[in-house]
Amino acid sequence: MSHRFKGERTLMRVFIGESDKYQGRPLSEVMVERLRDRGVAGATVLRGVAGFGASSRVHGDRLLRLSPDLPLIVEVVETEEAIQAVLPDLDEMIGGGLITLERAGVIMHRPWDVRLSQRELHRIEGLQAED
Amino acid sequence: MSHRFKGERTLMRVFIGESDKYQGRPLSEVMVERLRDRGVAGATVLRGVAGFGASSRVHGDRLLRLSPDLPLIVEVVETEEAIQAVLPDLDEMIGGGLITLERAGVIMHRPWDVRLSQRELHRIEGLQAED
Amino acid sequence: MSHRFKGERTLMRVFIGESDKYQGRPLSEVMVERLRDRGVAGATVLRGVAGFGASSRVHGDRLLRLSPDLPLIVEVVETEEAIQAVLPDLDEMIGGGLITLERAGVIMHRPWDVRLSQRELHRIEGLQAED
């Protein structure tokens, strides 16, 4: 069983390329570390199996599936405030690319046996407890 | 060629971890079976290549990419009613995790050569036939 | 550093199966080529690791994870006009399947050192320059 909370959050999705670098390191890796360091609730990196255009590099006429540069999507579900707070970091890292922002209803579950820490209290801010 | 229908549906996305279990079995597997048993139109499980936080377990300071617990997203596009009907099942299974709900316009194609069964009629309920 | 633009776009997601064919070729491959030929800004193909129902074929009672037909999602972020312009192509290709359309706020980055070509000017149409 778990605590159940309900409310609204923002879904951010950052479209980059697998070969994108930031200061010599893989951009997706630096981005996930930065998001975690900034206290963002979670992040998920999805790798596409094919695609084109979703990267900071200009891919010309070749499909990405023909090159090693597969598309990556970094996803975060957070409060609008938390998203706005990390955007300057992401702006600085992304040479070219696309970020989308969508509103999403959320249902969040937190284990009963985990005492809600300060960080957890921050997570559920603005959500409505349901049990 | 195909029948074409148009309307509104709900996109549900469930963020869990690959190592999450339900009664000793992989949670994603149990969830997909349950969704199918409940007559949900379809489900897609995406596996992230890296991430943190999107799981019932507390991951501490290590990135998931360093651990075997990669993030999973289980996606369903269905009527609001069908989503609400399966939520209690999902609530029961999920020890900790996140569900997002978004409204999405849909265009649904159904093969001409498949006679619309009762189940198919249920699928297209509330959608507008376009040809 | 990069140019930063902000505005609204449409997120299109096409749910098909990995074994779906169009004129003897993998549907996802034909679809990505067509999207690129039509001048769409970018496309990303995600492959699910499990699922059911998200395909033109009738999968009966077996989960896709037991079969080689894994679900694919083809994603495009573009102007509403560009999406509407490619929909007839996609309709023709898809024997059965699902397309979802969502509105999304976007932040687009374009490298400073790339002179904005006609194609780039088209990309940023309707977006607001921010620096």
Coordinates of C-alpha atoms in Angstrom, one line a residue:
Chain A
M1 CA 0.0 0.0 0.0
S2 CA 1.0 3.6 -0.5
H3 CA 0.1 7.2 0.0
R4 CA -1.8 8.6 -3.0
F5 CA -1.6 12.2 -4.1
K6 CA -3.2 13.9 -7.0
G7 CA -2.7 17.2 -8.9
E8 CA -1.1 18.9 -11.8
R9 CA 2.5 18.8 -13.0
T10 CA 4.5 19.8 -16.1
L11 CA 6.0 17.2 -18.4
M12 CA 9.2 18.4 -19.9
R13 CA 10.8 16.5 -22.8
V14 CA 14.2 17.4 -24.2
F15 CA 15.1 16.1 -27.7
I16 CA 18.8 15.7 -28.2
G17 CA 21.2 13.4 -30.1
E18 CA 23.2 10.6 -28.6
S19 CA 26.5 12.0 -29.8
D20 CA 25.8 15.5 -28.5
K21 CA 28.6 16.5 -26.1
Y22 CA 28.9 19.2 -23.4
Q23 CA 32.4 20.0 -22.4
G24 CA 33.6 16.7 -23.8
R25 CA 31.1 14.5 -22.0
P26 CA 27.9 13.0 -23.3
L27 CA 25.2 15.7 -23.1
S28 CA 22.5 13.4 -21.8
E29 CA 24.7 12.2 -19.0
V30 CA 25.6 15.7 -17.9
M31 CA 22.0 16.7 -18.2
V32 CA 20.7 13.9 -15.9
E33 CA 23.4 14.7 -13.3
R34 CA 22.5 18.4 -13.4
L35 CA 18.8 17.6 -13.0
R36 CA 19.5 15.4 -10.0
D37 CA 21.9 17.9 -8.5
R38 CA 19.2 20.5 -8.8
G39 CA 16.8 18.3 -6.8
V40 CA 14.4 17.4 -9.7
A41 CA 12.1 14.5 -8.7
G42 CA 13.1 12.2 -11.4
A43 CA 14.3 11.9 -15.0
T44 CA 14.0 9.2 -17.7
V45 CA 16.2 9.0 -20.8
L46 CA 14.6 7.2 -23.8
R47 CA 16.7 6.2 -26.8
G48 CA 15.1 6.2 -30.2
V49 CA 15.9 3.4 -32.7
A50 CA 15.7 5.7 -35.7
G51 CA 15.0 9.3 -36.5
F52 CA 16.3 12.6 -37.9
G53 CA 16.6 16.2 -36.9
A54 CA 16.3 15.8 -33.2
S55 CA 19.8 16.9 -32.3
S56 CA 22.1 19.9 -32.1
R57 CA 24.1 18.7 -35.1
V58 CA 23.0 19.3 -38.6
H59 CA 22.3 15.9 -40.1
G60 CA 22.0 16.9 -43.7
D61 CA 20.2 14.4 -45.8
R62 CA 21.2 11.2 -44.0
L63 CA 18.8 9.5 -41.6
L64 CA 20.1 9.1 -38.1
R65 CA 19.5 5.4 -38.3
L66 CA 22.3 5.3 -40.9
S67 CA 24.6 7.1 -38.5
P68 CA 25.5 6.3 -34.9
D69 CA 23.7 9.4 -33.7
L70 CA 20.4 8.1 -32.4
P71 CA 17.9 10.5 -30.9
L72 CA 17.5 10.7 -27.1
I73 CA 14.5 12.1 -25.2
V74 CA 15.1 13.2 -21.6
E75 CA 11.8 13.4 -19.7
V76 CA 11.0 15.1 -16.4
V77 CA 7.7 15.4 -14.6
E78 CA 7.9 18.2 -12.0
T79 CA 6.2 21.4 -10.8
E80 CA 6.2 24.3 -13.2
E81 CA 8.5 26.2 -10.8
A82 CA 11.0 23.4 -10.7
I83 CA 11.0 23.2 -14.5
Q84 CA 11.5 26.9 -14.9
A85 CA 14.3 26.8 -12.4
V86 CA 16.3 24.2 -14.4
L87 CA 15.6 25.7 -17.8
P88 CA 18.6 28.1 -17.7
D89 CA 20.9 25.2 -17.0
L90 CA 19.5 23.2 -20.0
D91 CA 19.6 26.3 -22.2
E92 CA 23.3 26.7 -21.5
M93 CA 24.0 23.0 -22.4
I94 CA 21.9 22.7 -25.5
G95 CA 23.7 23.9 -28.7
G96 CA 20.6 23.0 -30.8
G97 CA 17.6 21.0 -30.0
L98 CA 14.1 21.1 -28.8
I99 CA 12.3 21.2 -25.5
T100 CA 8.6 20.6 -25.1
L101 CA 6.4 21.5 -22.1
E102 CA 3.0 19.9 -21.5
R103 CA 0.6 20.1 -18.6
A104 CA -0.3 16.7 -17.1
G105 CA -2.5 15.5 -14.4
V106 CA -0.6 13.3 -12.0
I107 CA -1.3 10.6 -9.5
M108 CA 1.7 10.0 -7.2
H109 CA 2.3 7.0 -5.0
R110 CA 4.7 7.1 -2.0
P111 CA 5.4 4.0 0.1
W112 CA 3.7 3.9 3.5
D113 CA 6.8 2.6 5.2
V114 CA 8.9 5.6 4.1
R115 CA 8.6 8.5 6.4
L116 CA 8.0 11.6 4.3
S117 CA 11.3 13.5 4.4
Q118 CA 11.7 17.2 3.6
R119 CA 12.5 16.2 0.1
E120 CA 9.3 14.1 -0.1
L121 CA 7.3 17.0 1.3
H122 CA 8.6 19.2 -1.5
R123 CA 7.7 16.5 -4.0
I124 CA 4.0 16.4 -3.0
E125 CA 3.7 20.2 -2.7
G126 CA 0.5 21.4 -4.3
L127 CA -0.9 17.8 -4.7
Q128 CA -4.0 16.6 -2.9
A129 CA -3.6 13.7 -0.4
E130 CA -6.3 11.0 -1.2
D131 CA -5.8 8.5 1.5
Chain B
M1 CA -7.2 1.1 -46.7
S2 CA -8.9 1.4 -43.4
H3 CA -11.7 2.9 -41.5
R4 CA -10.8 6.3 -40.0
F5 CA -12.2 7.6 -36.7
K6 CA -11.4 10.8 -34.9
G7 CA -12.0 12.1 -31.4
E8 CA -10.6 12.5 -27.9
R9 CA -8.9 10.0 -25.6
T10 CA -6.7 10.0 -22.5
L11 CA -3.0 9.1 -22.6
M12 CA -2.0 7.4 -19.3
R13 CA 1.7 7.0 -18.6
V14 CA 2.9 4.9 -15.6
F15 CA 6.5 5.5 -14.5
I16 CA 8.0 2.5 -12.6
G17 CA 11.3 0.8 -12.3
E18 CA 12.4 -2.4 -14.1
S19 CA 13.2 -4.2 -10.9
D20 CA 9.8 -3.4 -9.2
K21 CA 8.0 -6.5 -8.3
Y22 CA 4.3 -7.3 -7.5
Q23 CA 3.8 -10.6 -5.6
G24 CA 7.2 -11.8 -6.7
R25 CA 6.7 -11.1 -10.5
P26 CA 8.0 -8.1 -12.5
L27 CA 5.5 -5.3 -12.0
S28 CA 5.5 -4.2 -15.7
E29 CA 4.6 -7.7 -16.8
V30 CA 1.7 -8.1 -14.2
M31 CA 0.5 -4.6 -15.2
V32 CA 0.4 -5.3 -18.9
E33 CA -1.5 -8.6 -18.3
R34 CA -4.0 -6.9 -16.0
L35 CA -4.6 -4.1 -18.6
R36 CA -5.2 -6.7 -21.2
D37 CA -7.5 -8.7 -19.0
R38 CA -9.5 -5.6 -18.2
G39 CA -10.1 -5.1 -22.0
V40 CA -7.9 -2.0 -22.4
A41 CA -7.3 -1.2 -26.1
G42 CA -3.5 -1.4 -26.0
A43 CA -0.4 -0.8 -23.9
T44 CA 3.2 0.0 -24.8
V45 CA 6.1 -0.5 -22.4
L46 CA 9.1 1.7 -23.0
R47 CA 12.4 1.1 -21.3
G48 CA 14.7 4.1 -20.5
V49 CA 18.4 3.8 -21.0
A50 CA 19.2 6.0 -17.9
G51 CA 17.3 7.9 -15.2
F52 CA 16.6 8.4 -11.6
G53 CA 13.7 8.6 -9.3
A54 CA 11.0 7.0 -11.4
S55 CA 10.5 3.9 -9.3
S56 CA 9.1 2.6 -6.1
R57 CA 12.5 2.1 -4.6
V58 CA 14.6 4.8 -3.1
H59 CA 17.7 5.1 -5.3
G60 CA 19.8 7.3 -3.0
D61 CA 22.5 9.1 -4.8
R62 CA 23.4 6.7 -7.5
L63 CA 22.1 7.2 -11.0
L64 CA 20.0 4.3 -12.3
R65 CA 22.3 3.9 -15.2
L66 CA 24.8 2.6 -12.8
S67 CA 22.4 0.1 -11.4
P68 CA 20.3 -2.6 -13.1
D69 CA 17.0 -0.8 -12.2
L70 CA 16.3 1.1 -15.4
P71 CA 13.1 3.2 -15.7
L72 CA 10.0 1.8 -17.5
I73 CA 7.1 3.8 -18.8
V74 CA 3.8 1.9 -19.4
E75 CA 1.6 3.8 -21.9
V76 CA -2.1 3.4 -22.6
V77 CA -4.4 5.5 -24.9
E78 CA -8.0 4.9 -23.9
T79 CA -11.3 6.5 -23.0
E80 CA -11.3 8.5 -19.7
E81 CA -13.8 5.9 -18.4
A82 CA -11.6 2.9 -19.2
I83 CA -8.6 4.6 -17.6
Q84 CA -10.6 5.4 -14.4
A85 CA -11.8 1.8 -14.4
V86 CA -8.2 0.4 -14.3
L87 CA -6.7 2.9 -11.9
P88 CA -7.7 1.0 -8.7
D89 CA -5.9 -2.0 -10.1
L90 CA -2.8 0.0 -10.8
D91 CA -3.0 1.8 -7.4
E92 CA -3.0 -1.5 -5.7
M93 CA 0.1 -2.7 -7.6
I94 CA 2.2 0.4 -7.4
G95 CA 4.2 0.7 -4.1
G96 CA 5.7 4.0 -5.2
G97 CA 5.7 5.7 -8.6
L98 CA 4.0 8.2 -10.8
I99 CA 1.1 8.1 -13.2
T100 CA 0.4 11.0 -15.6
L101 CA -2.9 11.6 -17.4
E102 CA -3.1 13.8 -20.5
R103 CA -5.9 14.6 -23.0
A104 CA -5.0 13.7 -26.6
G105 CA -6.8 14.0 -29.9
V106 CA -6.7 10.7 -31.7
I107 CA -7.1 9.4 -35.2
M108 CA -7.8 5.7 -35.2
H109 CA -7.4 3.4 -38.1
R110 CA -9.2 0.0 -38.3
P111 CA -8.6 -2.4 -41.2
W112 CA -11.5 -2.6 -43.7
D113 CA -11.2 -6.4 -43.9
V114 CA -11.8 -6.8 -40.2
R115 CA -15.5 -6.9 -39.4
L116 CA -16.1 -4.6 -36.4
S117 CA -16.6 -6.9 -33.4
Q118 CA -18.3 -5.9 -30.2
R119 CA -14.8 -5.2 -28.8
E120 CA -14.0 -3.0 -31.8
L121 CA -17.3 -1.1 -31.4
H122 CA -16.3 -0.4 -27.9
R123 CA -12.9 0.9 -29.1
I124 CA -14.4 3.5 -31.4
E125 CA -17.1 4.6 -29.0
G126 CA -17.4 8.4 -28.9
L127 CA -15.1 8.7 -32.0
Q128 CA -16.4 10.2 -35.3
A129 CA -16.2 8.1 -38.4
E130 CA -14.5 10.0 -41.2
D131 CA -14.9 7.7 -44.2
Chain C
M1 CA 25.4 29.3 -27.1
S2 CA 22.3 29.3 -29.3
H3 CA 19.3 31.2 -30.6
R4 CA 16.3 30.5 -28.4
F5 CA 12.7 30.6 -29.7
K6 CA 9.5 29.9 -27.9
G7 CA 6.0 29.1 -28.9
E8 CA 3.4 26.4 -29.6
R9 CA 3.7 23.2 -31.6
T10 CA 1.8 19.9 -32.1
L11 CA 3.2 16.6 -30.9
M12 CA 2.1 13.7 -33.1
R13 CA 2.7 10.2 -32.0
V14 CA 1.9 7.2 -34.3
F15 CA 1.5 3.8 -32.7
I16 CA 2.4 0.9 -35.0
G17 CA 4.0 -2.5 -34.8
E18 CA 7.5 -3.4 -35.7
S19 CA 6.4 -6.0 -38.2
D20 CA 4.0 -3.7 -40.0
K21 CA 4.8 -3.4 -43.7
Y22 CA 4.0 -0.9 -46.4
Q23 CA 4.6 -2.2 -50.0
G24 CA 6.9 -4.9 -48.6
R25 CA 9.1 -2.6 -46.6
P26 CA 9.1 -1.9 -42.8
L27 CA 6.3 0.7 -42.3
S28 CA 8.3 2.7 -39.7
E29 CA 11.2 3.1 -42.2
V30 CA 8.9 4.2 -45.0
M31 CA 7.1 6.6 -42.7
V32 CA 10.4 8.2 -41.5
E33 CA 11.5 8.6 -45.1
R34 CA 8.2 10.2 -46.1
L35 CA 8.2 12.6 -43.2
R36 CA 11.8 13.7 -44.1
D37 CA 10.9 14.0 -47.8
R38 CA 7.9 16.2 -46.8
G39 CA 10.2 18.5 -45.0
V40 CA 9.1 17.7 -41.5
A41 CA 11.5 19.2 -38.8
G42 CA 12.3 15.9 -37.2
A43 CA 11.1 12.4 -36.2
T44 CA 12.0 10.0 -33.5
V45 CA 11.1 6.3 -33.5
L46 CA 10.8 4.6 -30.1
R47 CA 10.6 0.8 -29.7
G48 CA 8.7 -0.6 -26.9
V49 CA 10.0 -3.7 -25.0
A50 CA 6.5 -5.1 -24.5
G51 CA 2.9 -4.3 -25.2
F52 CA -0.2 -5.3 -27.0
G53 CA -2.7 -3.9 -29.4
A54 CA -0.7 -1.0 -30.8
S55 CA -0.4 -2.4 -34.3
S56 CA -2.3 -2.9 -37.5
R57 CA -2.4 -6.7 -37.0
V58 CA -4.8 -8.4 -34.7
H59 CA -2.7 -9.9 -31.9
G60 CA -5.3 -12.2 -30.4
D61 CA -4.6 -13.2 -26.9
R62 CA -0.8 -13.3 -26.9
L63 CA 1.2 -10.5 -25.5
L64 CA 3.5 -8.9 -28.0
R65 CA 6.5 -9.6 -25.8
L66 CA 6.0 -13.2 -26.7
S67 CA 6.1 -12.4 -30.4
P68 CA 8.6 -10.6 -32.5
D69 CA 6.1 -7.8 -33.2
L70 CA 7.2 -5.1 -30.7
P71 CA 5.3 -1.8 -30.6
L72 CA 6.9 1.3 -32.2
I73 CA 6.0 4.9 -31.6
V74 CA 6.9 7.5 -34.3
E75 CA 7.0 11.0 -32.8
V76 CA 7.0 14.3 -34.6
V77 CA 6.9 17.9 -33.1
E78 CA 5.8 20.3 -35.8
T79 CA 3.4 23.1 -36.6
E80 CA -0.3 22.1 -36.8
E81 CA -0.2 22.9 -40.6
A82 CA 2.8 20.7 -41.2
I83 CA 1.1 17.8 -39.3
Q84 CA -2.1 18.2 -41.2
A85 CA -0.1 18.3 -44.4
V86 CA 1.5 14.8 -43.8
L87 CA -1.6 13.1 -42.3
P88 CA -3.0 12.0 -45.7
D89 CA 0.3 10.3 -46.4
L90 CA 0.2 8.5 -43.0
D91 CA -3.5 7.6 -43.4
E92 CA -2.6 5.9 -46.7
M93 CA 0.2 3.8 -45.1
I94 CA -1.5 2.7 -41.9
G95 CA -3.7 -0.3 -42.3
G96 CA -4.6 -0.1 -38.6
G97 CA -3.2 1.8 -35.8
L98 CA -3.5 4.9 -33.7
I99 CA -2.3 8.5 -34.1
T100 CA -2.4 10.9 -31.2
L101 CA -2.2 14.7 -31.4
E102 CA -1.3 17.0 -28.5
R103 CA -0.6 20.7 -28.1
A104 CA 2.8 21.4 -26.6
G105 CA 4.7 24.5 -25.6
V106 CA 8.2 24.4 -27.2
I107 CA 11.6 26.0 -26.6
M108 CA 13.7 25.6 -29.7
H109 CA 17.5 26.1 -29.8
R110 CA 19.4 26.8 -33.0
P111 CA 23.2 27.1 -33.0
W112 CA 24.5 30.6 -33.4
D113 CA 27.1 29.6 -35.9
V114 CA 24.6 28.2 -38.3
R115 CA 23.2 30.9 -40.6
L116 CA 19.4 30.5 -40.6
S117 CA 18.5 29.0 -44.0
Q118 CA 15.1 29.1 -45.7
R119 CA 14.4 25.8 -44.1
E120 CA 15.4 27.0 -40.7
L121 CA 13.3 30.2 -41.1
H122 CA 10.3 27.8 -41.8
R123 CA 11.1 25.9 -38.6
I124 CA 10.9 28.9 -36.4
E125 CA 7.8 30.4 -38.1
G126 CA 5.3 31.5 -35.4
L127 CA 7.9 31.1 -32.6
Q128 CA 9.1 34.1 -30.6
A129 CA 12.8 34.9 -30.6
E130 CA 14.1 35.3 -27.0
D131 CA 17.7 36.3 -27.5

